[in-house]
Coordinates of C-alpha atoms in Angstrom, one line a residue:
X1 CA 83.4 -34.6 -53.3
X2 CA 80.5 -32.8 -55.4
X3 CA 80.7 -28.9 -54.6
X4 CA 77.5 -28.8 -52.5
X5 CA 76.3 -32.2 -50.0
X6 CA 72.8 -31.3 -49.0
X7 CA 71.2 -33.3 -46.4
X8 CA 67.3 -30.6 -46.3
X9 CA 64.5 -31.8 -48.8
X10 CA 64.4 -29.7 -51.9
X11 CA 62.4 -26.3 -51.3
X12 CA 58.2 -26.5 -52.9
X13 CA 55.6 -24.6 -53.6
X14 CA 52.4 -26.1 -53.6
X15 CA 48.7 -24.8 -54.1
X16 CA 48.4 -22.4 -57.1
X17 CA 51.5 -21.1 -59.1
X18 CA 53.3 -19.6 -61.6
X19 CA 55.8 -21.0 -63.2
X20 CA 57.6 -19.1 -66.7
X21 CA 61.3 -18.7 -68.1
X22 CA 63.6 -15.6 -67.8
X23 CA 66.8 -16.0 -70.6
X24 CA 69.9 -13.6 -69.5
X25 CA 72.9 -13.3 -71.4
X26 CA 75.7 -16.1 -71.0
X27 CA 78.9 -14.5 -69.6
X28 CA 82.4 -15.3 -69.2
X29 CA 82.6 -12.2 -66.4
X30 CA 85.6 -12.3 -64.8
X31 CA 87.7 -15.1 -66.8
X32 CA 89.5 -14.5 -70.2
X33 CA 88.7 -17.0 -72.6
X34 CA 90.8 -16.8 -76.2
X35 CA 88.2 -18.4 -78.2
X36 CA 85.7 -16.3 -77.2
X37 CA 85.1 -12.7 -78.7
X38 CA 84.7 -10.1 -75.3
X39 CA 81.2 -8.7 -75.1
X40 CA 81.1 -5.1 -73.9
X41 CA 78.0 -5.0 -71.0
X42 CA 74.6 -4.4 -72.3
X43 CA 75.8 -5.3 -75.9
X44 CA 73.4 -7.7 -78.0
X45 CA 73.6 -11.7 -78.5
X46 CA 75.6 -12.6 -82.2
X47 CA 72.2 -14.9 -82.6
X48 CA 68.9 -13.1 -82.7
X49 CA 66.2 -14.6 -80.4
X50 CA 66.6 -17.6 -77.8
X51 CA 69.9 -19.2 -78.5
X52 CA 72.9 -21.8 -77.2
X53 CA 74.3 -17.6 -76.2
X54 CA 71.1 -17.6 -73.8
X55 CA 71.2 -19.0 -69.9
X56 CA 67.9 -20.1 -68.7
X57 CA 66.4 -19.7 -65.4
X58 CA 63.6 -22.1 -64.7
X59 CA 61.4 -19.4 -62.4
X60 CA 58.3 -20.7 -60.3
X61 CA 56.1 -18.6 -57.8
X62 CA 53.7 -19.8 -55.4
X63 CA 50.5 -17.3 -55.6
X64 CA 51.0 -15.4 -52.0
X65 CA 54.0 -17.4 -51.4
X66 CA 57.5 -18.8 -51.8
X67 CA 59.7 -18.6 -55.0
X68 CA 61.8 -20.4 -56.8
X69 CA 64.9 -20.0 -59.5
X70 CA 67.2 -22.7 -61.0
X71 CA 69.3 -23.2 -64.3
X72 CA 69.9 -26.6 -65.8
X73 CA 71.0 -25.6 -69.7
X74 CA 71.8 -23.1 -72.2
X75 CA 68.1 -22.1 -74.5
X76 CA 64.9 -23.2 -74.1
X77 CA 64.5 -25.7 -71.4
X78 CA 63.9 -29.3 -72.5
X79 CA 61.3 -32.1 -70.8
X80 CA 64.5 -33.5 -68.5
X81 CA 65.3 -30.2 -67.5
X82 CA 61.7 -29.6 -66.3
X83 CA 61.8 -32.8 -64.7
X84 CA 64.5 -32.0 -62.6
X85 CA 62.7 -28.4 -61.7
X86 CA 59.7 -31.1 -60.7
X87 CA 61.5 -31.6 -57.3
X88 CA 60.6 -28.0 -56.9
X89 CA 56.7 -28.7 -57.3
X90 CA 54.1 -30.1 -54.6
X91 CA 51.9 -32.6 -56.6
X92 CA 48.5 -32.1 -56.9
X93 CA 49.0 -28.6 -57.1
X94 CA 47.8 -26.0 -59.6
X95 CA 49.9 -24.2 -62.4
X96 CA 50.0 -21.3 -65.1
X97 CA 52.6 -21.6 -67.5
X98 CA 53.2 -20.0 -70.7
X99 CA 53.2 -22.8 -73.8
X100 CA 56.1 -23.9 -73.5
X101 CA 55.5 -28.0 -73.9
X102 CA 58.3 -29.3 -71.9
X103 CA 56.7 -28.5 -69.1
X104 CA 53.8 -31.3 -69.8
X105 CA 55.5 -34.6 -68.3
X106 CA 56.3 -33.1 -65.2
X107 CA 53.5 -31.7 -64.5
X108 CA 51.5 -35.0 -65.5
X109 CA 53.7 -36.7 -63.2
X110 CA 53.1 -34.4 -60.8
X111 CA 49.2 -34.6 -61.3
X112 CA 49.0 -31.0 -61.5
X113 CA 45.9 -29.7 -63.5
X114 CA 47.3 -27.0 -66.1
X115 CA 46.3 -23.9 -67.5
X116 CA 48.5 -22.3 -70.4
X117 CA 48.6 -18.9 -71.2
X118 CA 50.1 -17.7 -74.6
X119 CA 49.7 -14.0 -74.2
X120 CA 48.7 -11.1 -72.4
X121 CA 45.6 -11.5 -74.4
X122 CA 44.1 -14.2 -72.8
X123 CA 45.2 -13.0 -68.7
X124 CA 42.4 -12.3 -66.3
X125 CA 42.1 -11.7 -62.7
X126 CA 42.6 -15.3 -62.0
X127 CA 44.6 -16.5 -65.0
X128 CA 48.0 -14.6 -65.7
X129 CA 51.6 -15.0 -64.8
X130 CA 51.9 -11.4 -63.4
X131 CA 53.6 -13.1 -59.9
X132 CA 56.2 -14.6 -61.8
X133 CA 56.4 -12.3 -64.4
X134 CA 57.2 -9.6 -61.1
X135 CA 60.1 -12.3 -59.8
X136 CA 61.6 -11.7 -63.1
X137 CA 61.2 -7.8 -62.7
X138 CA 63.3 -8.0 -59.6
X139 CA 66.1 -10.7 -61.3
X140 CA 66.6 -8.0 -64.0
X141 CA 67.2 -5.5 -61.6
X142 CA 69.7 -6.9 -59.8
X143 CA 71.7 -8.5 -62.8
X144 CA 71.5 -4.1 -63.3
X145 CA 73.3 -4.1 -59.9
X146 CA 75.5 -6.6 -60.3
X147 CA 76.5 -5.4 -63.9
X148 CA 76.0 -8.9 -64.8
X149 CA 76.5 -11.6 -63.4
X150 CA 79.6 -15.3 -64.8
X151 CA 77.0 -18.1 -65.9
X152 CA 79.1 -21.0 -64.0
X153 CA 78.0 -19.4 -61.0
X154 CA 74.0 -18.1 -61.7
X155 CA 72.3 -21.2 -59.2
X156 CA 74.3 -19.2 -56.0
X157 CA 72.2 -16.3 -57.6
X158 CA 69.1 -17.6 -58.6
X159 CA 69.5 -18.6 -54.5
X160 CA 70.1 -15.3 -53.7
X161 CA 67.4 -13.5 -55.8
X162 CA 64.7 -15.9 -54.5
X163 CA 66.1 -15.0 -50.7
X164 CA 65.8 -11.7 -51.3
X165 CA 62.7 -12.0 -52.5
X166 CA 61.3 -13.6 -49.3
X167 CA 63.0 -10.8 -46.5
X168 CA 61.9 -8.0 -48.5
X169 CA 59.6 -6.4 -45.1
X170 CA 62.3 -8.0 -42.7
X171 CA 64.0 -6.1 -40.0
X172 CA 67.7 -7.5 -39.7
X173 CA 66.7 -9.2 -36.7
X174 CA 64.2 -11.4 -38.7
X175 CA 66.5 -12.0 -42.1
X176 CA 68.8 -13.8 -39.1
X177 CA 66.2 -14.9 -38.0
X178 CA 65.5 -16.4 -40.8
X179 CA 69.2 -17.2 -42.9
X180 CA 69.4 -19.8 -39.2
X181 CA 66.2 -21.5 -39.6
X182 CA 67.4 -22.1 -43.6
X183 CA 71.4 -23.3 -42.2
X184 CA 69.8 -25.5 -39.4
X185 CA 68.5 -28.0 -42.3
X186 CA 71.6 -27.7 -44.4
X187 CA 75.0 -28.8 -44.2
X188 CA 77.3 -28.3 -47.0
X189 CA 81.1 -29.9 -47.5
X190 CA 82.9 -28.3 -49.6
X191 CA 86.9 -28.0 -50.8
X192 CA 87.9 -24.4 -51.6
X193 CA 90.2 -25.4 -54.4
X194 CA 86.2 -26.5 -55.5
X195 CA 85.1 -23.2 -56.1
X196 CA 86.8 -22.2 -59.3
X197 CA 86.4 -25.4 -60.9
X198 CA 82.8 -26.9 -60.3
X199 CA 79.9 -27.0 -62.9
X200 CA 77.2 -25.0 -60.6
X201 CA 74.8 -26.1 -62.8
X202 CA 74.0 -28.3 -61.2
X203 CA 74.1 -27.3 -57.8
X204 CA 70.4 -28.4 -55.6
X205 CA 68.8 -25.2 -53.9

């Protein structure tokens, strides 16, 4: 039995969507691995740039709407990773992305029109990634609060990140109603012994 068995439909964004990646340091927080050199909090990775020491969080924000964050891989996402992420994108939406070509096949299959923005110099009042960049800033703040996140649990935290974004400004009663509504369409089965062993990159939200 897998860790999660979800009967709800994927969380889907539509209309105008900004898509980008957020990279965080790979972490074995809470687990001792003899072959891995311990790294102090805040210490840079041993490899420069985007390497297999970086966990990729593919993020998307619907303008004036909700957000999604998912992890499938280390380093830059492949076309296959983006196709998996495509379950969260409604067909015939309009997308703004950076220059990563891995999104191309997914957006073509979803029949989504696309504007590519390779730098801030190309931004204007309509064409920008400001909303998804703001979401990245929120993720960074949460990482600081948690003092890092064990990479094997990353998709649990990804779900928490976009739920926290959605409930901003709600009072306690509104948050309770929001959570109950989410649970109404989801049934989860798992064995306690699986919590420490399952590969969580494959968890669906």
